[in-house]
Short mmCIF file of C-alpha atoms in Angstrom, two decimals:
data_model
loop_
_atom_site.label_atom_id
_atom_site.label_comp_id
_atom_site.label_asym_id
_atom_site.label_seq_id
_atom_site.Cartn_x
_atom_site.Cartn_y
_atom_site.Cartn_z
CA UNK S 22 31.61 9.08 -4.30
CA UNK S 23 29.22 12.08 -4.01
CA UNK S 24 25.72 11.25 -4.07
CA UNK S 25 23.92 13.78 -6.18
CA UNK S 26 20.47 12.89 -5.04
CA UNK S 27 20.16 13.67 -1.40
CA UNK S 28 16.00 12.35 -1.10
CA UNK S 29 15.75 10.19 2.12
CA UNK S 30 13.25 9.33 3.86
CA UNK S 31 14.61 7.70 6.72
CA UNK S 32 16.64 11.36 7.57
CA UNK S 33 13.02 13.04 6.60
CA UNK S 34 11.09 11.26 9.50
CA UNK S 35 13.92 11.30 12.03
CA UNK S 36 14.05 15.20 11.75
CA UNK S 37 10.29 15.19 11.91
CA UNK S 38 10.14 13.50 15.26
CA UNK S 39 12.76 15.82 16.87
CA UNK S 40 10.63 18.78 16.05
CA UNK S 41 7.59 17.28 17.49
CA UNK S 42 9.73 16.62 20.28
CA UNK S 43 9.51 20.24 21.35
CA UNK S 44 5.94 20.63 20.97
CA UNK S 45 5.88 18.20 23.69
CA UNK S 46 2.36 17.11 21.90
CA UNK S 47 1.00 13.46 20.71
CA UNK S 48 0.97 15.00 17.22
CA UNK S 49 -0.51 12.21 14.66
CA UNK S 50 -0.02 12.21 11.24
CA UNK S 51 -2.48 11.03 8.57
CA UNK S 52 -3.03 10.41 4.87
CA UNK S 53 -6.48 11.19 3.01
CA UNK S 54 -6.98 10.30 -0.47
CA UNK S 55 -8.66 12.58 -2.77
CA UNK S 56 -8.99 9.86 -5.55
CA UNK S 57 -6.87 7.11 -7.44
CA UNK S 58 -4.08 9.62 -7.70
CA UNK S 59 -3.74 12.15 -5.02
CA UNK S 60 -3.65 12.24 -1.52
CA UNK S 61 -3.10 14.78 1.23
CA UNK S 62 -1.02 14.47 4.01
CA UNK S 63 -1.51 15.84 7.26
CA UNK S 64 -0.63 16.38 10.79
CA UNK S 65 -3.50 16.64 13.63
CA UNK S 66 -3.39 17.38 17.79
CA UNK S 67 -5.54 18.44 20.02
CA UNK S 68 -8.85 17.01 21.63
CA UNK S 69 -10.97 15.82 19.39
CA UNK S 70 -13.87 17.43 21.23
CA UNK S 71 -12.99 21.04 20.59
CA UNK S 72 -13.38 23.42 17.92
CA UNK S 73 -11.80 22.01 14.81
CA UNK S 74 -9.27 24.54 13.51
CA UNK S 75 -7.60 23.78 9.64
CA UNK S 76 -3.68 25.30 8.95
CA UNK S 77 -1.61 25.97 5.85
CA UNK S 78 1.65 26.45 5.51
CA UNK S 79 3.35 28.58 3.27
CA UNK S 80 5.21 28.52 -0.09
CA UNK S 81 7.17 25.27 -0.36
CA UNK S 82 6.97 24.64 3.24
CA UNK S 83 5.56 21.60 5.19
CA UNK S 84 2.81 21.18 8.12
CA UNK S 85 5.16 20.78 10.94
CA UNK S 86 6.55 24.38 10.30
CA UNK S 87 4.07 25.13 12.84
CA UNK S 88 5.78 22.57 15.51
CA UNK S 89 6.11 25.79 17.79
CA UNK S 90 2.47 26.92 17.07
CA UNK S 91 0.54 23.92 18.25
CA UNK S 92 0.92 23.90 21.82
CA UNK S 93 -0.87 26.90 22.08
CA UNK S 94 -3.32 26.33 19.45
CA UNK S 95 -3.73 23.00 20.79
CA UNK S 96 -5.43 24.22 24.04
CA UNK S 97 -8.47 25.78 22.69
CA UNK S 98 -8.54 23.41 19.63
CA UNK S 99 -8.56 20.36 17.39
CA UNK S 100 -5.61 21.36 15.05
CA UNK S 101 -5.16 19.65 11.07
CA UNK S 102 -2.57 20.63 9.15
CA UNK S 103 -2.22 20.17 6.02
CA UNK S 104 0.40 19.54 3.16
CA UNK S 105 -1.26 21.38 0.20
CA UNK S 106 -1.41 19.58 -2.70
CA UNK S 107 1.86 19.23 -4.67
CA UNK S 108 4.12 20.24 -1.87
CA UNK S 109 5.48 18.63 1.64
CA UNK S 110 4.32 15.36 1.56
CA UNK S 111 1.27 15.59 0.05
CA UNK S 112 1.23 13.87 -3.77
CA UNK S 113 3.12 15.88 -6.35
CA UNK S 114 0.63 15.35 -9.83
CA UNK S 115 2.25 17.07 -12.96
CA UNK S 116 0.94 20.62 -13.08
CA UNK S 117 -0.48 21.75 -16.32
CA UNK S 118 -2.54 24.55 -15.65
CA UNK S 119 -2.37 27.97 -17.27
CA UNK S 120 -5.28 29.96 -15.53
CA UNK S 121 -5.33 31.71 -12.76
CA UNK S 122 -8.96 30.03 -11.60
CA UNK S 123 -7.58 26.90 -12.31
CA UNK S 124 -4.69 26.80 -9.90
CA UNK S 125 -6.38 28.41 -7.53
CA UNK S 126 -9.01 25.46 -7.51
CA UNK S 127 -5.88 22.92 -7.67
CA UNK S 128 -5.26 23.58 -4.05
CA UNK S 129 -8.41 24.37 -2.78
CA UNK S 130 -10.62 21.40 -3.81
CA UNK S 131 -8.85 18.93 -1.91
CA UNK S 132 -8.85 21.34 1.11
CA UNK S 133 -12.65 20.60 0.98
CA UNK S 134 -12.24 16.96 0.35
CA UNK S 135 -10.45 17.19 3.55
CA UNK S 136 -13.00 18.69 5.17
CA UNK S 137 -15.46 16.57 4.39
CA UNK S 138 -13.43 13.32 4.85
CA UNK S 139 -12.54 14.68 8.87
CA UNK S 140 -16.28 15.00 8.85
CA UNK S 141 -16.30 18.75 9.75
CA UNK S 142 -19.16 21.16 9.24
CA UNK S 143 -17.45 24.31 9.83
CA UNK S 144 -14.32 25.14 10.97
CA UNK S 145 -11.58 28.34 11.54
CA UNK S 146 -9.30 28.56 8.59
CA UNK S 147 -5.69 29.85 9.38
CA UNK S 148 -3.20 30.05 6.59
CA UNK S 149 0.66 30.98 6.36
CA UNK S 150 2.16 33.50 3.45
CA UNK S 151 1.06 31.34 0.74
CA UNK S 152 -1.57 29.37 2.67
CA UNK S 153 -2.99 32.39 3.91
CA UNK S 154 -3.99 33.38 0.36
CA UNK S 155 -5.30 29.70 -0.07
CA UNK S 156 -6.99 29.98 2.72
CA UNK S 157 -9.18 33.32 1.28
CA UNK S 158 -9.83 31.56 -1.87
CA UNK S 159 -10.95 28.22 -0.03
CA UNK S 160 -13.49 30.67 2.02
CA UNK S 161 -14.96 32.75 -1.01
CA UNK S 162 -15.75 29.60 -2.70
CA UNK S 163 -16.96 27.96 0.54
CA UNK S 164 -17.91 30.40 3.07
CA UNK S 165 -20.92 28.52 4.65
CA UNK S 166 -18.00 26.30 5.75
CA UNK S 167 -15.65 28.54 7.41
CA UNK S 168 -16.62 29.98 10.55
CA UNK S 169 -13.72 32.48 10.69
CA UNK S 170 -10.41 32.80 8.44
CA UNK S 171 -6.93 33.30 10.25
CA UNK S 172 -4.54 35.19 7.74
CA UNK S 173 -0.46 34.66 8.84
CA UNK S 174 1.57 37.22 7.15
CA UNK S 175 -0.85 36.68 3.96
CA UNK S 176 0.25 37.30 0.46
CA UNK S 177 -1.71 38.35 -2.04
CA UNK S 178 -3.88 40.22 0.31
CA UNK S 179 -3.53 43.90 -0.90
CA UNK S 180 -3.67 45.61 -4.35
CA UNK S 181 -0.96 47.52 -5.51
CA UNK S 182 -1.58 51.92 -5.75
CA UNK S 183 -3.06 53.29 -8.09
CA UNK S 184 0.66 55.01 -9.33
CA UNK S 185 2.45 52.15 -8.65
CA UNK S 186 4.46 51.62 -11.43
CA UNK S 187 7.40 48.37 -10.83
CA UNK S 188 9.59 49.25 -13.59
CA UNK S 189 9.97 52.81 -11.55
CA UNK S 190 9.95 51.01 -8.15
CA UNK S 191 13.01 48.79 -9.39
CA UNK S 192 15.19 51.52 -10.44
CA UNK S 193 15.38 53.08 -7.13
CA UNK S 194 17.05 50.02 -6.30
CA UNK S 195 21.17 48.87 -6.30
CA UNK S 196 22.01 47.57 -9.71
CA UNK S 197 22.89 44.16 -8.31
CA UNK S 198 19.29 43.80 -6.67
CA UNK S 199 17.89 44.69 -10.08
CA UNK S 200 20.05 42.52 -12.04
CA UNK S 201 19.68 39.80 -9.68
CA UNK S 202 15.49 40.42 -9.75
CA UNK S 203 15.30 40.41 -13.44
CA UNK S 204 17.02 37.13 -13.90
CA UNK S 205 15.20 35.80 -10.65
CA UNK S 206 11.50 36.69 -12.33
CA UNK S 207 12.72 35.62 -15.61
CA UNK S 208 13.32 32.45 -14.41
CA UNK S 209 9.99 32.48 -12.21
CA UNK S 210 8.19 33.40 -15.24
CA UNK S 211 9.59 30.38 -17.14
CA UNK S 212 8.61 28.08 -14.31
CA UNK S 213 12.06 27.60 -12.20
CA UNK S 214 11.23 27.61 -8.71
CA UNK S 215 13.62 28.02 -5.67
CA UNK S 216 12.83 24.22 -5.52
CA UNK S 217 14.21 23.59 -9.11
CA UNK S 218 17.09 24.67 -8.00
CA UNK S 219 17.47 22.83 -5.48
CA UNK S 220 17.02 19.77 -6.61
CA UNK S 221 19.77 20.55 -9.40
CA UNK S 222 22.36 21.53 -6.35
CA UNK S 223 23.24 17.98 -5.53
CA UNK S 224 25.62 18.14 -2.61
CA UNK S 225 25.06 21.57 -1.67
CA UNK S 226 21.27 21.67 -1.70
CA UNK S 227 21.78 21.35 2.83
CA UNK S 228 23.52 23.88 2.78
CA UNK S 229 21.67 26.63 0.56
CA UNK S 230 18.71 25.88 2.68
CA UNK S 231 20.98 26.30 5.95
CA UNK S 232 22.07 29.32 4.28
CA UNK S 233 18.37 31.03 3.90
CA UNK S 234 17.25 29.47 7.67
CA UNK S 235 20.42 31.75 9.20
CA UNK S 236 19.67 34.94 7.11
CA UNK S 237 15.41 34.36 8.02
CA UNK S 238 15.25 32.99 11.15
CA UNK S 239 17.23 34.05 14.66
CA UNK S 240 17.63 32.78 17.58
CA UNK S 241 17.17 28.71 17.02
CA UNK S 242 19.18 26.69 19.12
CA UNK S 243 21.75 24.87 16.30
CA UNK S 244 20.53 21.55 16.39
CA UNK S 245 16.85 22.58 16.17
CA UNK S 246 18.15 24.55 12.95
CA UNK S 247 19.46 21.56 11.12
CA UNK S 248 16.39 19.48 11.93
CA UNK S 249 14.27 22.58 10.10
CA UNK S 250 17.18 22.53 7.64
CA UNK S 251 16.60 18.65 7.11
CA UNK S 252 12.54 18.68 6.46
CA UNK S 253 12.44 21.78 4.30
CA UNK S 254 15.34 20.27 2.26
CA UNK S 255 13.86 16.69 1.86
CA UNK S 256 10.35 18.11 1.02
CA UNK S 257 11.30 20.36 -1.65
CA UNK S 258 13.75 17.47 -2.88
CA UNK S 259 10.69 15.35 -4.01
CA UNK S 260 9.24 16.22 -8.33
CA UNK S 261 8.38 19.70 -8.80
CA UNK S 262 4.49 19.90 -8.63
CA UNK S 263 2.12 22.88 -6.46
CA UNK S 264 5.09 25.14 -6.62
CA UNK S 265 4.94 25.82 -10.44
CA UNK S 266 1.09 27.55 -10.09
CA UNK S 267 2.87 30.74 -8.05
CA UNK S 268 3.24 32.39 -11.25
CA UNK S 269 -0.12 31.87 -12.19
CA UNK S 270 -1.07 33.29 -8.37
CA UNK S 271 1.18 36.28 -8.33
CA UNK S 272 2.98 38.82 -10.39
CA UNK S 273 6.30 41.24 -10.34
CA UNK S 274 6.54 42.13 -7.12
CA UNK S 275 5.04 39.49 -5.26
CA UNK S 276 1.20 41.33 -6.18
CA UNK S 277 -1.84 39.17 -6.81
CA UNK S 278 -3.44 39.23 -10.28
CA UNK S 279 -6.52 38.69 -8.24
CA UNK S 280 -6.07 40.24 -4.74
CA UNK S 281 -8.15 39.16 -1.70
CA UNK S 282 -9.16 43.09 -0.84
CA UNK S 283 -11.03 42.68 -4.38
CA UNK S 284 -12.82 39.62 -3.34
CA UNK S 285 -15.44 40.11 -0.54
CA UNK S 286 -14.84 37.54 2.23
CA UNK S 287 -18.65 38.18 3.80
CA UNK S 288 -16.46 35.94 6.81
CA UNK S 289 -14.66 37.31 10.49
CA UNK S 290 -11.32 37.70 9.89
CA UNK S 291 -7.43 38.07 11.51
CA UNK S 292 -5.02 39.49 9.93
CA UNK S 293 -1.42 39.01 11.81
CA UNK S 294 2.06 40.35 10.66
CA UNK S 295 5.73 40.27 12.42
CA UNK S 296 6.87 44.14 13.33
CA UNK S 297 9.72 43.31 11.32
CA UNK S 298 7.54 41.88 8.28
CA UNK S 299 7.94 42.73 4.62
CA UNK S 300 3.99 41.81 4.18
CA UNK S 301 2.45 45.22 3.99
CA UNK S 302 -0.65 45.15 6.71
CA UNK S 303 -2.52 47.66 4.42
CA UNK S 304 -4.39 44.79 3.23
CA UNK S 305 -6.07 44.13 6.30
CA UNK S 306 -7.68 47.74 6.52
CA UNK S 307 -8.65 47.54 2.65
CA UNK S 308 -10.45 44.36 3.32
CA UNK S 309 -12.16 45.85 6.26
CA UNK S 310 -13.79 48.38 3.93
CA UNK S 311 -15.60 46.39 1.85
CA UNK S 312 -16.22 43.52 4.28
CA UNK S 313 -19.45 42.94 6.37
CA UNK S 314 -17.85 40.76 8.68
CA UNK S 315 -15.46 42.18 11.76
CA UNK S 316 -12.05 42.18 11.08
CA UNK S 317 -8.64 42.44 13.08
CA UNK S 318 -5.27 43.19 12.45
CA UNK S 319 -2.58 42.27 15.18
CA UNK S 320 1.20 43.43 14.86
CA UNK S 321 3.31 40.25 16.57
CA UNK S 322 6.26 41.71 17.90
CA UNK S 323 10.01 40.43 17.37
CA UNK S 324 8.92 39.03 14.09
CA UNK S 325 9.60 38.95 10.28
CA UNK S 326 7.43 36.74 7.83
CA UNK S 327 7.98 33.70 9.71
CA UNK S 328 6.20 34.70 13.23
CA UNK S 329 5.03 31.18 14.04
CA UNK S 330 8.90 30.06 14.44
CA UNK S 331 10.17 34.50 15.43
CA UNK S 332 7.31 34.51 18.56
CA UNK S 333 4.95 31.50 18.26
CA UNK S 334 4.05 32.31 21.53
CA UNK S 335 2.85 35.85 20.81
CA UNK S 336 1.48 34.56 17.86
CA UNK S 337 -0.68 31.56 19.68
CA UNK S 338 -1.62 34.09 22.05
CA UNK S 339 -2.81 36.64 19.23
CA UNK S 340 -4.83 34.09 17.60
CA UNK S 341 -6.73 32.64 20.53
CA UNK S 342 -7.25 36.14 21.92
CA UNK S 343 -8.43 37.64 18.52
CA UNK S 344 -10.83 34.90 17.95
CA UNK S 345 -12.76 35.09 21.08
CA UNK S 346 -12.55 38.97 20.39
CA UNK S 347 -14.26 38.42 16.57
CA UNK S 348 -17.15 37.30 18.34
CA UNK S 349 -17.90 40.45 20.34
CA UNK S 350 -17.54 42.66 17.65
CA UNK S 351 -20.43 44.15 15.24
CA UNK S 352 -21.15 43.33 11.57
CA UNK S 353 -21.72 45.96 9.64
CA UNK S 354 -23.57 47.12 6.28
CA UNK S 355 -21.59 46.94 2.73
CA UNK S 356 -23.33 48.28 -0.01
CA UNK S 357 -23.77 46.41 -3.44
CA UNK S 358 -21.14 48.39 -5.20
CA UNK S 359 -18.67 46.59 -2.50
CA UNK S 360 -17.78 49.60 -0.03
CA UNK S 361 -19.18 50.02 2.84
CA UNK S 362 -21.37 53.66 2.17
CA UNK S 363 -19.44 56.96 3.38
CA UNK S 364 -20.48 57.42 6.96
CA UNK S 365 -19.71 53.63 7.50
CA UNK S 366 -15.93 54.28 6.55
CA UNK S 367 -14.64 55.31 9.58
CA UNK S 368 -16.49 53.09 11.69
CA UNK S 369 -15.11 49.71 9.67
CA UNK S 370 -11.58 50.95 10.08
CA UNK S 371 -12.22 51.63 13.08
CA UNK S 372 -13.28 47.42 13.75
CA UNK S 373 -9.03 46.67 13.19
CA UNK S 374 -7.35 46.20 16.52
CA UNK S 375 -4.20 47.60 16.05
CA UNK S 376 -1.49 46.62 18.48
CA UNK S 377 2.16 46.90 18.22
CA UNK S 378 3.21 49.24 15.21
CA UNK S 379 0.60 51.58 13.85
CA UNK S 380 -0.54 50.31 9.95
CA UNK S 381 0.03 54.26 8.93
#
């Protein structure tokens, strides 16, 4: 007989070791609890001794997403990951919250429990896709905390044109793509998540995520594919929770109601994209504009949206390099109608680092 629901936890740890395997690191996992209810769950390396260093994964993902990332990391810092609240393993509490403020605070608040409970003062910030934009909300509501924010192929970064019009933008598209969209944000608008339908697929739900690993991801050797395959199945398996505030987060189109460019971050920044990305690295020259604090942009080559697993190398590299670089660079003066005055303009574009593809 078919078993419908596919949760186990047994084949959940089991792939978890192998991937920790090739980080080759004595990665520790750990549980903080944020009160009677929820709890965070979270992976840490690294000597304790160094500069503490806080990661979020993205959308529906998991802290040991970054399994490739750490050994680099790991050399220049203390490392936490963590499972934002209502996804990976973190506890899944029933989400009720219609406002955009709301959610927003649903993740970040036990990011600062977290803090505090690790005992940390400051620390960097680093954040994947969805994390990343966590990550900028976490630092405009605590920026005496965050020493400098790390922003992985961020969403919810930049602010759509002034002309942009999406009903005008989808038309230009095949009929199937627009079909397929408006029944896709229908459903997103209604509160069915990728997740949902997973855990409706039964038998198939392997093989859908499988399916999205081979069409995102290249180059991983097969069985490190179906251990990936095996934790981002199992995680998103477990009661819909976190994942239901993206439509309170984001719009048509994947745009922020509240982007970060509109939100000074007064706090040295990275911004890092794949070559191949479908993040738009405008963002990180908007936010240089209006931000006092240095900020740079780095292209990682070979890379989509999922750099840390494309050319974690690169990407390890980028992030070490960049920020030892933030500290050599110049703050500069932002007036009180949030732009940095005329003659200033050049010169805070001029702070990104571009490497790689040009952001023109």
């Amino acid at each position: 007989m078919v078993k419908w629901c596919r949760i186990s936890h047994e084949a959940l740890d089991e792939a978890e070791k192998s991937l920790i395997s090739i980080s080759g690191l004595n990665i520790e996992s750990f549980r903080i609890d944020i009160d009677e209810s929820r709890s965070i769950f979270g992976l840490s390396c690294g000597d304790v001794s160094k500069p503490p260093l806080i990661l979020l994964h993205g959308f529906l993902g998991t802290s040991i997403i970054f399994y490739k990332l750490l050994q680099s990391l790991s050399l220049h810092y203390r490392v936490y990951c963590l499972d934002l609240l209502g996804m990976g393993r973190s506890s899944r509490p029933l989400f009720t919250l219609e406002s955009r403020e709301e959610t927003e605070d649903f993740f970040v608040s036990p990011i600062e429990a977290c803090r505090n409970a690790l005992g940390l003062e400051k620390m960097i910030l680093a954040g994947h896709s969805f994390g990343g934009y966590i990550a900028g909300c976490y630092t405009e509501k605590f920026p005496e905390r965050v020493e400098k924010v790390v922003f992985i192929s961020a969403v919810g970064v930049v602010k759509p044109p002034d002309d942009y019009d999406f009903e005008k933008a989808l038309k230009k598209k095949k009929w199937t793509f627009r079909v397929l969209f408006k029944v896709a944000n229908c459903m997103f608008k209604k509160g069915t998540t990728p997740a949902s339908l997973l855990r409706k697929s039964g038998p198939l739900s392997g093989k859908l995520v499988k399916m999205y690993l081979r069409r995102r991801i290249k180059g991983l050797p097969e069985e490190e594919l179906n251990n990936l395959k095996v934790v981002l199945e199992q995680v998103n398996l477990f009661p819909g929770s976190g994942e239901f505030g993206l439509s309170k987060i984001l719009k048509a189109g994947a745009w922020a109601h509240a982007p970060l460019c509109d939100r000074i971050l007064a706090t040295p920044a990275i911004y890092l994209y794949g070559d191949k990305d479908w993040m738009d690295p405008e963002g990180a020259r908007q936010n240089a504009i209006v931000n006092a604090a240095p900020v740079i942009c780095e292209i990682v080559s070979n890379s989509g949206h999922h750099l840390y697993l494309e050319n974690p190398t690169e990407l390890g590299n980028k992030i070490v390099s960049g920020l030892e670089e933030l500290d050599r660079m110049p703050w500069k003066e932002v007036g009180p109608n949030r732009e940095a005055p005329e003659e200033d303009i050049d010169s805070a574009v001029s702070h990104l680092t571009l490497t790689g593809e040009n952001l023109n």
